[in-house]
Coordinates of C-alpha atoms (C1' of nucleotides) in Angstrom, one line a residue:
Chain A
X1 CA -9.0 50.7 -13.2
X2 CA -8.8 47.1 -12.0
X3 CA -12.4 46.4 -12.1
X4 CA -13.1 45.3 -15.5
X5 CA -15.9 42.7 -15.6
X6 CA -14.1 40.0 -18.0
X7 CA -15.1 39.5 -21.2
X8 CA -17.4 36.9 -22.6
X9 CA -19.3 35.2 -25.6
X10 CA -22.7 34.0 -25.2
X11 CA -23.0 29.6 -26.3
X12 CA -25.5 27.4 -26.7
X13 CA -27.7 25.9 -24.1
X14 CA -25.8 22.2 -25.1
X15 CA -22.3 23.0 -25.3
X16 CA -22.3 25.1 -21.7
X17 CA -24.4 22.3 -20.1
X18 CA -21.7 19.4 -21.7
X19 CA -18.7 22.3 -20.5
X20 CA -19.3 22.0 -17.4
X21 CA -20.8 18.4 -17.4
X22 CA -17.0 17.5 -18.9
X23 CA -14.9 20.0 -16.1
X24 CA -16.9 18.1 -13.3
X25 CA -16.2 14.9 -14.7
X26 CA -12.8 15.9 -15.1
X27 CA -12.1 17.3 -11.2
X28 CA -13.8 14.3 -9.9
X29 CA -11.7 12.5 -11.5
X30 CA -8.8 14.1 -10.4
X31 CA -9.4 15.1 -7.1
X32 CA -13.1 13.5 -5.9
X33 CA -15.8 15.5 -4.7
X34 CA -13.6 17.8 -1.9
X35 CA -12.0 19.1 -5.1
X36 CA -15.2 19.5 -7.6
X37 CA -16.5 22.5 -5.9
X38 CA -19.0 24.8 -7.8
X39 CA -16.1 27.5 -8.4
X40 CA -13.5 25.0 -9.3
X41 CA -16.3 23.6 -11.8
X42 CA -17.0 26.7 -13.0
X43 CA -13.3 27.8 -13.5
X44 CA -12.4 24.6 -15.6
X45 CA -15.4 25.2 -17.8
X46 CA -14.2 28.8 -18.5
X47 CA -17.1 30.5 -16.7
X48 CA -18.1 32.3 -13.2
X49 CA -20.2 29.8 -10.8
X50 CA -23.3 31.7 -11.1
X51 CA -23.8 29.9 -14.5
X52 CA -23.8 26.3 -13.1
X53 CA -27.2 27.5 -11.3
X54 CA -28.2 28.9 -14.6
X55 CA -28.3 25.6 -16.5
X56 CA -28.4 23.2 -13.5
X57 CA -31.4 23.2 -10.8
X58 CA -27.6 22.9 -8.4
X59 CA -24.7 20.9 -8.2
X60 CA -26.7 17.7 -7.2
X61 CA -28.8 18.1 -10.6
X62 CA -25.2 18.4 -12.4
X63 CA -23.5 16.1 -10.5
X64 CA -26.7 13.6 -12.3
X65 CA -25.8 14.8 -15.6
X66 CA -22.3 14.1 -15.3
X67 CA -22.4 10.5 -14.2
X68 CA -25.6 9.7 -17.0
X69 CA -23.2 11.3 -19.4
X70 CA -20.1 9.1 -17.8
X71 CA -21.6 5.6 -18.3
X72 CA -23.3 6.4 -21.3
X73 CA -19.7 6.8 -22.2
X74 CA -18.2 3.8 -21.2
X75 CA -21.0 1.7 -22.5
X76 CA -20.6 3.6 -26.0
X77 CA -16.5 3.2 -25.9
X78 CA -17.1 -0.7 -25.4
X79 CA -20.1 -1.0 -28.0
X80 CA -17.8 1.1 -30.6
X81 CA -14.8 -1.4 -29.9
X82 CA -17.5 -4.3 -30.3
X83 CA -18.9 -3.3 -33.5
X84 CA -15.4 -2.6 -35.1
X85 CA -14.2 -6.0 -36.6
X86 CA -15.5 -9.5 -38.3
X87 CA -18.9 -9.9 -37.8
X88 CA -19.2 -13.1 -36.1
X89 CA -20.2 -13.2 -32.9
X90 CA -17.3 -14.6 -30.9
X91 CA -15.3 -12.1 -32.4
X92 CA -18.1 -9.8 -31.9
X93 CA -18.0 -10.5 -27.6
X94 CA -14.1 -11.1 -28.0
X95 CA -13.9 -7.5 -28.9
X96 CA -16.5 -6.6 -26.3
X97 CA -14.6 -7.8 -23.3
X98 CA -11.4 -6.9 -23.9
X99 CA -12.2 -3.3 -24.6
X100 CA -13.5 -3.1 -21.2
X101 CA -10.4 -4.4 -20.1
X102 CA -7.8 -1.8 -21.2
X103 CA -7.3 1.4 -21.3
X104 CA -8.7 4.0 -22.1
X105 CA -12.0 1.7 -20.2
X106 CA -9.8 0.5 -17.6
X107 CA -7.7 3.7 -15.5
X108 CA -7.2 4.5 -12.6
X109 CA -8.7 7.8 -12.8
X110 CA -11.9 6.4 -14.4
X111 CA -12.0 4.1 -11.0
X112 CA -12.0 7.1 -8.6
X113 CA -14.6 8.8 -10.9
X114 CA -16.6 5.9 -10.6
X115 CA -16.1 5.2 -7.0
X116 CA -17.2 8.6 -6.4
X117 CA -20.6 8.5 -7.9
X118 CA -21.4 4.9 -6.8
X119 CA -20.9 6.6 -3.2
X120 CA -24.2 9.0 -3.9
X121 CA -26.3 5.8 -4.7
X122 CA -27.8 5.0 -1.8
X123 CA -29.0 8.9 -0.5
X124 CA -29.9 9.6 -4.0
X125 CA -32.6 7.5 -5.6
X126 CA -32.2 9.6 -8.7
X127 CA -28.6 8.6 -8.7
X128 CA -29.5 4.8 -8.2
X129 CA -32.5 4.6 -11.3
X130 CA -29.5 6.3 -13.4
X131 CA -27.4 3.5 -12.5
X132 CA -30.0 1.3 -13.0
X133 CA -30.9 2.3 -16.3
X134 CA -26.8 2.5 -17.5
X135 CA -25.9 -0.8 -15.6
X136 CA -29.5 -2.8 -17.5
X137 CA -27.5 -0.9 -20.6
X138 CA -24.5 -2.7 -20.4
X139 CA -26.0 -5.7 -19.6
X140 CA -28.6 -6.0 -22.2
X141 CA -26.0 -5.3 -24.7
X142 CA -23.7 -8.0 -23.4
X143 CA -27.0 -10.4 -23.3
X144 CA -27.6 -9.7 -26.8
X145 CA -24.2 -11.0 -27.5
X146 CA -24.9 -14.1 -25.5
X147 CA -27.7 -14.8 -27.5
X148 CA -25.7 -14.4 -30.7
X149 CA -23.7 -17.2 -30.0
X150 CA -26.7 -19.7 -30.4
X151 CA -25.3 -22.4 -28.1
X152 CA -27.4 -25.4 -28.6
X153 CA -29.8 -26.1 -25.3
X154 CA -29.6 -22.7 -24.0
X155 CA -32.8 -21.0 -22.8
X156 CA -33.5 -17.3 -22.3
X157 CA -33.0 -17.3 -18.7
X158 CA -29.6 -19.2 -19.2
X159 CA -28.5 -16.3 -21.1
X160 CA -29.9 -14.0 -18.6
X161 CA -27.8 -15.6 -16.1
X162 CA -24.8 -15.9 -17.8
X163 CA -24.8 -12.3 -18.6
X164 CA -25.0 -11.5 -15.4
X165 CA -22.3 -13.4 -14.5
X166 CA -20.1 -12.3 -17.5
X167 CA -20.9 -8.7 -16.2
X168 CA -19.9 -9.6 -12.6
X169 CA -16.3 -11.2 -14.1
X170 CA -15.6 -7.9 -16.6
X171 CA -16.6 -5.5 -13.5
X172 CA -14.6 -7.5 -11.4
X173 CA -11.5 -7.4 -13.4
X174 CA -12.1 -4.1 -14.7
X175 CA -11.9 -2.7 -10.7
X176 CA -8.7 -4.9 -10.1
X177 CA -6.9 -3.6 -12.8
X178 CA -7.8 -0.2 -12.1
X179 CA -7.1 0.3 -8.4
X180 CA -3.3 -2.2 -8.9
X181 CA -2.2 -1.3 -12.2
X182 CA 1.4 -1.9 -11.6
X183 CA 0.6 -5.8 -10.4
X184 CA -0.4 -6.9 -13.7
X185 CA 1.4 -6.7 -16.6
X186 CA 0.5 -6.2 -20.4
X187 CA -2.7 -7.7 -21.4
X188 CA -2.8 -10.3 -18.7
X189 CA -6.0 -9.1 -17.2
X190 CA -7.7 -9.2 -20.6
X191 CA -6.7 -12.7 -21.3
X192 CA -8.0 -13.8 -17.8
X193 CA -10.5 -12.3 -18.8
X194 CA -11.8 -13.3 -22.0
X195 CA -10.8 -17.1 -20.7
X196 CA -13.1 -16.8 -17.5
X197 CA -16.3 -15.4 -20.2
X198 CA -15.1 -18.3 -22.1
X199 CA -15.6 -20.6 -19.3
X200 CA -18.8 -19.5 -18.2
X201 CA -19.8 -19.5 -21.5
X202 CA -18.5 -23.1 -22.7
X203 CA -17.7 -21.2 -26.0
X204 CA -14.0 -20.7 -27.0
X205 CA -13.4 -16.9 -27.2
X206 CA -10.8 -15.8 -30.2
X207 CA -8.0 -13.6 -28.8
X208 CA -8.7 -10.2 -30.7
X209 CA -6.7 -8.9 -33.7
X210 CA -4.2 -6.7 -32.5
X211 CA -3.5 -2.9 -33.8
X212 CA 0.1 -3.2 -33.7
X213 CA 1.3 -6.4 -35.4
Chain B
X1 CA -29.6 28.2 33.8
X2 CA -29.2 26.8 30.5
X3 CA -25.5 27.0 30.5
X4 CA -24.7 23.5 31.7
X5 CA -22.0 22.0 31.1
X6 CA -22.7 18.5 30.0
X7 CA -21.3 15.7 32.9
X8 CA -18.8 13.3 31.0
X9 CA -16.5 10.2 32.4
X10 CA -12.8 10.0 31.6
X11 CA -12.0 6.8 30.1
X12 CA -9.4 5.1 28.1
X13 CA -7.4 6.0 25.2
X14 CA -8.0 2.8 23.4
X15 CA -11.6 2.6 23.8
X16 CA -11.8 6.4 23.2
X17 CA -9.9 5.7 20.1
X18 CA -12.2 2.7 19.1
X19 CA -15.3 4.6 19.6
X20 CA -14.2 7.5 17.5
X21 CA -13.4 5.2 15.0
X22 CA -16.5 3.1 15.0
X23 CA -18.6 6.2 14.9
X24 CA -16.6 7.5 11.6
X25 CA -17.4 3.9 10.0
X26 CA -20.6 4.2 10.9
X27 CA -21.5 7.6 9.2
X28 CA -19.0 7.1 6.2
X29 CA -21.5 3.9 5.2
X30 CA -24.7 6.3 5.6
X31 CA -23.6 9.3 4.2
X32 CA -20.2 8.8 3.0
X33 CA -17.3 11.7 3.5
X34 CA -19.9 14.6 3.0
X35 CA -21.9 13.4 6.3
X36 CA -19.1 11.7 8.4
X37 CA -17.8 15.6 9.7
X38 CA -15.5 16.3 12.5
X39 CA -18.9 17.2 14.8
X40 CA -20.9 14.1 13.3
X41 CA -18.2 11.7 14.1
X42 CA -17.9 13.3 17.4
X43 CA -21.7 13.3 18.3
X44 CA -21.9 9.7 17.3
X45 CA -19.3 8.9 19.6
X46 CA -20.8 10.6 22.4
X47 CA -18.4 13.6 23.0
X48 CA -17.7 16.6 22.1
X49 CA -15.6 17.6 18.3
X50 CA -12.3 19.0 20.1
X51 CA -11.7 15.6 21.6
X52 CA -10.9 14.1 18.5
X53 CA -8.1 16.4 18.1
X54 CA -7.2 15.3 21.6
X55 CA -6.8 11.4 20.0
X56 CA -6.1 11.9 16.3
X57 CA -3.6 14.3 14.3
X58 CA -6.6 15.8 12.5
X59 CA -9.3 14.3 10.4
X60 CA -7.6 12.8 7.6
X61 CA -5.4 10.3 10.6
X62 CA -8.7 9.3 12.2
X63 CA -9.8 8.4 8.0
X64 CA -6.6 6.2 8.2
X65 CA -7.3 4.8 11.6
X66 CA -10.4 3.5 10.4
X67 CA -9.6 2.2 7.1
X68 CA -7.1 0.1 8.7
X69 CA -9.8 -1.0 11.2
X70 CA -12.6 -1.4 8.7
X71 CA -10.0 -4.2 6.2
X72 CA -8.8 -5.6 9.0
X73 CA -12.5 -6.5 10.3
X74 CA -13.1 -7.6 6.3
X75 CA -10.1 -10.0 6.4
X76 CA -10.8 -11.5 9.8
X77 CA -14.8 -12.3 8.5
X78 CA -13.5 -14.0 5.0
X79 CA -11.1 -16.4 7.0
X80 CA -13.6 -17.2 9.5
X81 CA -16.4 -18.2 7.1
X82 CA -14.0 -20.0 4.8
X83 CA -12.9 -22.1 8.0
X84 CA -16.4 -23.0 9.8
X85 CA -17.6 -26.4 8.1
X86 CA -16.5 -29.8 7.0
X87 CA -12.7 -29.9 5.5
X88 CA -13.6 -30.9 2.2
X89 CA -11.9 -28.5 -0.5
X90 CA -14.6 -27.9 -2.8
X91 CA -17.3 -27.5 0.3
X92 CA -14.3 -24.8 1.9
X93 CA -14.2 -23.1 -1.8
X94 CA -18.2 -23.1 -2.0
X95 CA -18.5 -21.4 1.4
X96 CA -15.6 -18.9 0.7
X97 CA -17.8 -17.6 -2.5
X98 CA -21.3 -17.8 -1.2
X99 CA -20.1 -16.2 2.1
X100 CA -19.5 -13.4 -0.3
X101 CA -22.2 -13.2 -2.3
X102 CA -25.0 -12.5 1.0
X103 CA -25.2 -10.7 3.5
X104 CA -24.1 -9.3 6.0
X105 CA -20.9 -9.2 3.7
X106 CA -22.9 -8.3 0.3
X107 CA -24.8 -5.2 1.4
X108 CA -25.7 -1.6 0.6
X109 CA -24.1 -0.2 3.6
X110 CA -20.8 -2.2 3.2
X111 CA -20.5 -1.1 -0.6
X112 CA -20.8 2.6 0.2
X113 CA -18.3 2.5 3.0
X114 CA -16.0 0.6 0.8
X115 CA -16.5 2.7 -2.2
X116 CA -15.9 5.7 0.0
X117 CA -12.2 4.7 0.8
X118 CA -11.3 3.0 -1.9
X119 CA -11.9 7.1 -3.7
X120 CA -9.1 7.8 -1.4
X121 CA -6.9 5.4 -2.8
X122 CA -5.2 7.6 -5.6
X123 CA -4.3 10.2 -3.5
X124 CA -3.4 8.9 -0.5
X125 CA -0.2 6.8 -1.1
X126 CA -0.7 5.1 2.7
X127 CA -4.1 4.0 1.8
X128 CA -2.9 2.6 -1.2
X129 CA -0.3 0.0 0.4
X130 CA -3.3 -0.6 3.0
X131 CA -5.6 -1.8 0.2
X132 CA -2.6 -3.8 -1.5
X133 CA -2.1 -5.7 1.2
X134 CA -5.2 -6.8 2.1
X135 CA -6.5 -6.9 -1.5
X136 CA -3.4 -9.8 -1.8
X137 CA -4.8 -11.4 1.4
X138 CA -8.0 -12.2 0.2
X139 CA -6.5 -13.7 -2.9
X140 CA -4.2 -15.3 -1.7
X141 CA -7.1 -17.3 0.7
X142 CA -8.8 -17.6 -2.7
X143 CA -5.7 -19.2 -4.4
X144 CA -5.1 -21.4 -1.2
X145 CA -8.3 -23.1 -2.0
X146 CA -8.0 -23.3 -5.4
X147 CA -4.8 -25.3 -5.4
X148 CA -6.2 -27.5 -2.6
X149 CA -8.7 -28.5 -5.4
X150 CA -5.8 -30.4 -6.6
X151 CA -6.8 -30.2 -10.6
X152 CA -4.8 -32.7 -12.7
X153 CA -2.9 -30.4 -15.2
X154 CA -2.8 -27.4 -13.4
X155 CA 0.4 -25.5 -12.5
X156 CA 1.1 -22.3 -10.0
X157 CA 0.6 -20.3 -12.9
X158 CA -2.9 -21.4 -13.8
X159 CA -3.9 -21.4 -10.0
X160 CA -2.3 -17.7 -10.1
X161 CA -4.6 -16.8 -13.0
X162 CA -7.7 -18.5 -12.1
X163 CA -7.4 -17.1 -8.1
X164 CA -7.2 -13.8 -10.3
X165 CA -10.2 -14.9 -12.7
X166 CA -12.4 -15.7 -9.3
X167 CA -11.5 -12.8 -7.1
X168 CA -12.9 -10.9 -10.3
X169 CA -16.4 -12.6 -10.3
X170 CA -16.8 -12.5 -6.7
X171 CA -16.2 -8.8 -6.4
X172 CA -18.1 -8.5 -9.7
X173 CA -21.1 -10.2 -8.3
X174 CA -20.8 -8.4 -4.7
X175 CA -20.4 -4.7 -6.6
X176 CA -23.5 -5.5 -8.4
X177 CA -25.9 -7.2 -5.8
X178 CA -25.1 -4.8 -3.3
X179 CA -25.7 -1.9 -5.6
X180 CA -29.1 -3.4 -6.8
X181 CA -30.4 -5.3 -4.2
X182 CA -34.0 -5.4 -5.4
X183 CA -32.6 -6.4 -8.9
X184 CA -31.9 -9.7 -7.6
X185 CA -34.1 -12.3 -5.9
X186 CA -33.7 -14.7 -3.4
X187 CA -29.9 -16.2 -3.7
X188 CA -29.5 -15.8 -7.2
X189 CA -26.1 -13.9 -7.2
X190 CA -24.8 -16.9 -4.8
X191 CA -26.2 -19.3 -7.4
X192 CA -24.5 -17.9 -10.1
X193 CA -21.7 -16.7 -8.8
X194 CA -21.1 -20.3 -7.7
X195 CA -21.7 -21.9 -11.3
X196 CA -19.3 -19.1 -12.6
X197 CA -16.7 -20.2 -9.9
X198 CA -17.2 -23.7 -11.1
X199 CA -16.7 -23.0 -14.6
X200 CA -13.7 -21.1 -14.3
X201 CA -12.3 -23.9 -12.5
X202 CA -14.1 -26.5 -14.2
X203 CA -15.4 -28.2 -11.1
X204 CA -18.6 -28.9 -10.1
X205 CA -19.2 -26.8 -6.5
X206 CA -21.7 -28.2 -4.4
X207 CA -23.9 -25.9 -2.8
X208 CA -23.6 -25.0 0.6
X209 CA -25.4 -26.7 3.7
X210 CA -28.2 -23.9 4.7
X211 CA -28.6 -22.8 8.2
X212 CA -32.3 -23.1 8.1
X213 CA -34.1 -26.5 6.7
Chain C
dC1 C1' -9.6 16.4 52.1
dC2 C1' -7.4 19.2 49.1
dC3 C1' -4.7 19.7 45.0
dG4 C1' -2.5 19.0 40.5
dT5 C1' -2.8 16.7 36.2
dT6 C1' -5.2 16.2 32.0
dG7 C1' -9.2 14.3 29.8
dT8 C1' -13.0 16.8 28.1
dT9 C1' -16.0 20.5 27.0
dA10 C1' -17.1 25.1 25.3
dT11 C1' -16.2 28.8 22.4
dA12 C1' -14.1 31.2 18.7
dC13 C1' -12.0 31.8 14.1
dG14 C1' -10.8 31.8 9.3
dA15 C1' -11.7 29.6 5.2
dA16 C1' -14.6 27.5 1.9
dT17 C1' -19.0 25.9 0.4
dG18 C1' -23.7 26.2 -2.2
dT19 C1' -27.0 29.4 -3.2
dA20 C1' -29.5 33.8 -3.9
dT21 C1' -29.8 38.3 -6.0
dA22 C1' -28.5 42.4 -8.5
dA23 C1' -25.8 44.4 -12.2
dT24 C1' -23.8 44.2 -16.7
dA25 C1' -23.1 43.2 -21.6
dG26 C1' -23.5 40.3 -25.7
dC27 C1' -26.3 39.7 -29.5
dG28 C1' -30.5 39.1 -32.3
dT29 C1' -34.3 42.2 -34.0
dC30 C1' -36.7 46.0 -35.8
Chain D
dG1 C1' -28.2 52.0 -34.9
dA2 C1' -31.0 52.0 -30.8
dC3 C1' -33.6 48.6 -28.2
dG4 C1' -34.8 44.6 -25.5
dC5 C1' -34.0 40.0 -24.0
dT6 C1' -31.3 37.1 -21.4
dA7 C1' -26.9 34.8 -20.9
dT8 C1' -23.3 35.9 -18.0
dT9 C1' -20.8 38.1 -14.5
dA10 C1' -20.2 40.1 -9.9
dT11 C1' -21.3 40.4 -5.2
dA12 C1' -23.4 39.1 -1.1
dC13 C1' -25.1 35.8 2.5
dA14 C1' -25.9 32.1 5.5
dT15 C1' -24.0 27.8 6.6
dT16 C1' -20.7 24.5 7.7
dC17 C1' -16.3 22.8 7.7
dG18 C1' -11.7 21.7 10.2
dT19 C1' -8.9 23.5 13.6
dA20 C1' -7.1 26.3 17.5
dT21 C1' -7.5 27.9 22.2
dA22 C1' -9.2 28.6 26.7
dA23 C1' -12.1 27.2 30.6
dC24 C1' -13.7 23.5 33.3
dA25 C1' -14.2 19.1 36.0
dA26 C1' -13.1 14.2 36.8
dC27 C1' -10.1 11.4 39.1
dG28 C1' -5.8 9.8 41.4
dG29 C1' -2.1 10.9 44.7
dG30 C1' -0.6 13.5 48.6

DNA sequence: CCCGTTGTTATACGAATGTATAATAGCGTC
DNA sequence: GACGCTATTATACATTCGTATAACAACGGG
């Protein structure tokens, strides 16, 4: 009568485990942790909840996954927007930082997803060496661009510094313009941006070529 | 025999209230929302769960309660260690930053607890206006200071942008140092968060007296 | 000194959570 | 085309959550 056992098609290991890694992301996103419970994980991804425990030691171990596969993400989105364009490197870091400071890098619902994970740092260590490793990343990628520039009199440990500081600024901004969207219009947070890398920098930053002319 | 019921004292609503809400601040830094429970919050305060019904709507108006309590602490610290030393602007902006970039304001604890609400912010339309407000306040301090720099050349506009470009570093710099404390030695993040500051504004910022010779 | 008010504790309840275990069915293999 | 492996579903379980309600006791006023 009613109780038919539903249906189903039997995936590969990789596109269940990034299913579900993806529904997570997106219900902590949405709602935060109260709302990504193993069933509503489960239901997103199409599946019952027993399979979470089938491809995940449990919901910490995906809950890992899902914020690896998150800043993998943003670091990848940024590099992409970095290597698309002139070669020269103040074009190169132009395009770096301002793609960090836009959507689809800079939302509101990528905040709260964030916020959410960086809350599990410090009872997870897991949790804080994959930050470690994603944050060193981002960093090492902007550092490379530092060192691109070539600015005369400039030692390693300069640029070391510097990136760290350019980090700080980008995060900084990035977190501002998500969490008060509505108080800043257009690209201003971009330009503030790129003028404050600028600054630290004592380079002159292009302003990026714009899609839409 | 063993059913005794525990002695208690009756005592005021305020200080009832406060305690509750110290007690939730306490365990939302430790644990975050997962550990700070009805019966945690309670136990930490010393009584029993029910009597937080007794003080508070539910749960979610004691959260409120001690958001409001927790930026309202925040402000009061930034304004005091902004105004304890000599009068000289650039000595007022170097203490606002450094003040910032150390503890007992840059730490682990502080960064989970702050991370915690701000994951509320999207769905909680109360919390939001909280956060603008005080989020403004601290700039606004910021921008005070930067204008009293008195930069030739430099209209409301600039100082607008720059207050913007500052806040950005600061809580760039904080984000990071508190997340990775062993990352950074010594007062590195102070030290560049200051030079940042400086070259931003492009003025030199001396660095602050230290407390211990 | 007793008594009423109410701050506080104790207990209970329904819902929801993460996890464990058993039953089923899809799909490759012979 | 029957079989076996195992991915997947279904069900059950212990725990914990926030909340509701009833019993108790501390303290002030008569």
């Amino acid at each position: 009568m009613t109780g038919e056992r539903r249906s189903y098609r039997r995936e590969s290991e990789e596109s269940r485990r990034e299913a579900l890694v993806l529904a997570a992301l997106d219900l902590l996103a949405e709602g935060g942790p109260a709302v990504a419970t193993v069933r509503a994980i489960a239901d997103r991804a199409g599946v019952t909840p027993g399979l979470i425990r089938h491809y995940f030691a449990g919901k910490d171990d995906l809950t890992r996954a899902a914020y690896r596969y998150f800043m993998e993400r943003m670091t990848a989105e940024s590099v992409a927007a970095m290597a698309a364009g002139p070669d020269d490197p103040r074009a190169r870091l132009s395009r770096f930082v301002t793609s960090s400071l836009r959507p689809p890098v800079m939302e509101p619902l990528r905040l709260s997803l964030w916020t959410g994970f960086l809350q599990l740092l410090h009872s997870d260590p897991e949790m804080r060496a994959i930050h470690r490793q994603t944050y060193h990343g981002y960093r090492d990628v902007l550092e490379a661009l530092i060192v691109a520039l070539a600015r005369p009199g400039t030692d390693a440990a300069r640029c070391r510094a510097d990136a760290i500081a350019c980090n700080g600024v980008i995060d900084g901004l990035w977190l501002e313009g998500a969490a008060l969207p509505e108080d800043f219009s257009g690209d201003l947070i971009e330009q503030i941006g790129l003028r404050a890398v600028g600054a630290i920098l004592g380079a002159d930053l292009p302003e990026p070529e714009k899609d839409h002319p």
